[in-house]
Short mmCIF file of C-alpha atoms in Angstrom, two decimals:
data_model
loop_
_atom_site.label_atom_id
_atom_site.label_comp_id
_atom_site.label_asym_id
_atom_site.label_seq_id
_atom_site.Cartn_x
_atom_site.Cartn_y
_atom_site.Cartn_z
CA MET A 1 -19.73 8.23 0.71
CA MET A 2 -20.42 4.54 0.06
CA GLU A 3 -20.81 5.16 -3.63
CA ASN A 4 -17.28 6.60 -3.71
CA ALA A 5 -15.93 3.48 -2.02
CA GLU A 6 -17.81 1.27 -4.47
CA GLN A 7 -16.59 3.35 -7.39
CA ILE A 8 -13.00 3.12 -6.16
CA GLU A 9 -13.27 -0.67 -5.81
CA LEU A 10 -14.78 -0.94 -9.30
CA LEU A 11 -11.97 1.14 -10.80
CA LYS A 12 -9.36 -0.92 -8.94
CA ARG A 13 -10.81 -4.16 -10.32
CA LYS A 14 -10.93 -2.66 -13.82
CA ARG A 15 -7.32 -1.54 -13.48
CA THR A 16 -6.23 -5.01 -12.33
CA THR A 17 -7.91 -6.63 -15.34
CA LEU A 18 -6.41 -4.14 -17.75
CA ARG A 19 -2.93 -4.61 -16.29
CA SER A 20 -3.13 -8.38 -16.64
CA SER A 21 -4.38 -8.14 -20.24
CA VAL A 22 -1.57 -5.69 -21.09
CA THR A 23 0.96 -8.10 -19.60
CA LYS A 24 -0.48 -11.03 -21.60
CA LEU A 25 -0.32 -9.00 -24.82
CA ILE A 26 3.28 -8.02 -24.15
CA ASN A 27 4.17 -11.67 -23.59
CA LYS A 28 2.43 -12.65 -26.86
CA ILE A 29 4.33 -9.96 -28.77
CA GLU A 30 7.64 -11.07 -27.25
CA ALA A 31 6.88 -14.70 -28.15
CA GLU A 32 6.09 -13.71 -31.75
CA LEU A 33 9.28 -11.69 -32.03
CA LYS A 34 11.39 -14.55 -30.65
CA LYS A 35 10.22 -16.88 -33.39
CA THR A 36 12.88 -17.25 -36.04
CA ASP A 37 10.45 -17.50 -38.96
CA VAL A 38 8.17 -14.52 -38.53
CA THR A 39 5.99 -14.58 -41.62
CA GLU A 40 2.85 -12.90 -40.40
CA GLU A 41 3.52 -9.30 -39.49
CA ASN A 42 -0.22 -8.67 -39.36
CA ASP A 43 -0.50 -10.63 -36.09
CA ILE A 44 2.19 -8.52 -34.46
CA LYS A 45 0.64 -5.29 -35.75
CA LEU A 46 -2.74 -6.39 -34.44
CA TYR A 47 -1.23 -7.20 -31.04
CA ILE A 48 0.50 -3.82 -30.92
CA GLU A 49 -2.70 -1.95 -31.83
CA THR A 50 -4.62 -3.85 -29.16
CA LEU A 51 -1.83 -3.13 -26.70
CA ASN A 52 -2.01 0.59 -27.44
CA ASP A 53 -5.79 0.60 -26.94
CA LYS A 54 -5.55 -1.25 -23.63
CA PHE A 55 -2.73 1.00 -22.47
CA GLU A 56 -4.83 4.10 -23.19
CA SER A 57 -7.72 2.55 -21.25
CA LEU A 58 -5.34 1.81 -18.39
CA LYS A 59 -4.12 5.42 -18.33
CA LEU A 60 -7.71 6.67 -18.33
CA THR A 61 -8.63 4.33 -15.47
CA ASP A 62 -5.58 5.48 -13.50
CA SER A 63 -6.53 9.13 -13.95
CA ASN A 64 -10.13 8.42 -12.87
CA LEU A 65 -8.91 6.51 -9.84
CA GLU A 66 -6.51 9.31 -8.99
CA LYS A 67 -9.28 11.87 -8.99
CA ILE A 68 -11.43 10.17 -6.36
CA LEU A 69 -8.94 8.59 -3.99
CA SER A 70 -10.15 8.85 -0.40
CA LEU A 71 -8.00 8.94 2.72
CA LYS A 72 -8.97 7.86 6.18
CA THR A 73 -7.67 10.28 8.81
CA LYS A 74 -8.27 10.67 12.53
CA SER A 75 -10.86 13.35 11.93
CA GLY A 76 -12.71 11.53 9.12
CA ILE A 77 -12.45 10.57 5.46
CA VAL A 78 -10.88 13.07 3.07
CA ILE A 79 -11.13 12.81 -0.70
CA ARG A 80 -8.03 14.24 -2.37
CA PRO A 81 -6.19 13.83 -5.65
CA ILE A 82 -2.98 11.89 -5.31
CA ARG A 83 -0.82 14.73 -6.61
CA LYS A 84 -1.93 17.00 -3.79
CA LEU A 85 -1.21 14.56 -0.99
CA CYS A 86 1.49 15.23 1.52
CA PRO A 87 3.28 12.24 3.04
CA LEU A 88 3.26 13.79 6.51
CA GLU A 89 1.03 12.46 9.24
CA LEU A 90 0.13 15.37 11.46
CA ASP A 91 -2.21 15.33 14.40
CA GLY A 92 -4.92 17.92 13.80
CA GLU A 93 -5.10 18.84 17.47
CA SER A 94 -1.45 19.84 17.60
CA LEU A 95 -1.93 22.23 14.68
CA ILE A 96 -4.58 24.28 16.46
CA THR A 97 -3.04 27.27 18.16
CA ASN A 98 -4.87 29.31 20.75
CA GLU A 99 -3.96 32.92 21.26
CA ASP A 100 -4.66 32.75 25.00
CA GLU A 101 -1.82 30.22 25.37
CA VAL A 102 0.72 32.82 24.24
CA PRO A 103 1.99 34.69 27.30
CA ASP A 104 1.49 38.43 27.14
CA THR A 105 4.46 40.66 27.85
CA PRO A 106 3.80 43.39 30.37
CA GLY A 107 3.64 46.88 28.93
CA ASP A 108 3.68 48.21 25.41
CA PRO A 109 6.30 46.48 23.23
CA GLU A 110 7.18 49.75 21.51
CA THR A 111 8.09 51.50 24.76
CA GLN A 112 10.04 48.66 26.35
CA ASP A 113 13.76 49.15 26.74
CA VAL A 114 15.60 46.53 24.75
CA PRO A 115 19.34 46.47 25.30
CA GLU A 116 21.17 46.67 22.01
CA SER A 117 24.13 44.43 21.56
CA ASN A 118 26.69 44.28 18.80
CA THR A 119 27.16 40.53 19.10
CA VAL A 120 25.16 38.28 16.87
CA THR A 121 24.16 34.86 18.14
CA THR A 122 23.28 31.85 16.05
CA ARG A 123 20.15 29.76 16.48
CA ALA A 124 22.17 27.38 18.63
CA GLY A 125 23.11 30.27 20.96
CA ARG A 126 26.78 30.57 20.00
CA GLN A 127 28.36 33.89 19.24
CA ALA A 128 28.69 34.46 15.50
CA ARG A 129 31.91 35.98 14.22
CA PRO A 130 32.95 36.93 10.70
CA PRO A 131 35.28 34.59 8.82
CA SER A 132 38.99 35.23 9.33
CA ARG A 133 39.71 36.03 5.68
CA TYR A 134 37.32 38.98 5.77
CA ARG A 135 38.76 40.58 8.88
CA PRO A 136 40.42 43.97 8.26
#
């Protein structure tokens, strides 16, 4: 588990360095483009090629970092990809359901007499009625 933490820290440092070098290259390209007498297009092309290479390295580092991201939860450390994370924080104990906690109804449910009613109630307990425009 420690090697994962070390690997994550290494990838984070690598990503930080790549991001700063990409930012520096972008600033150099902008400075070259702002010059009124741009005579050397080779410098700009070289900067752009270097920028593309560093950007590809940055994307690769991001994908590697995404694959091994670890989360600390109440029950332990979980390693998950970022795309499969859920932003909910649920307590694991509340998710466990025991069947003995469910009260049993006396008798067979198929033979119990259930009074049928024609009224429909909503989830809030109010009586549902059809809209007035559909009444005969």
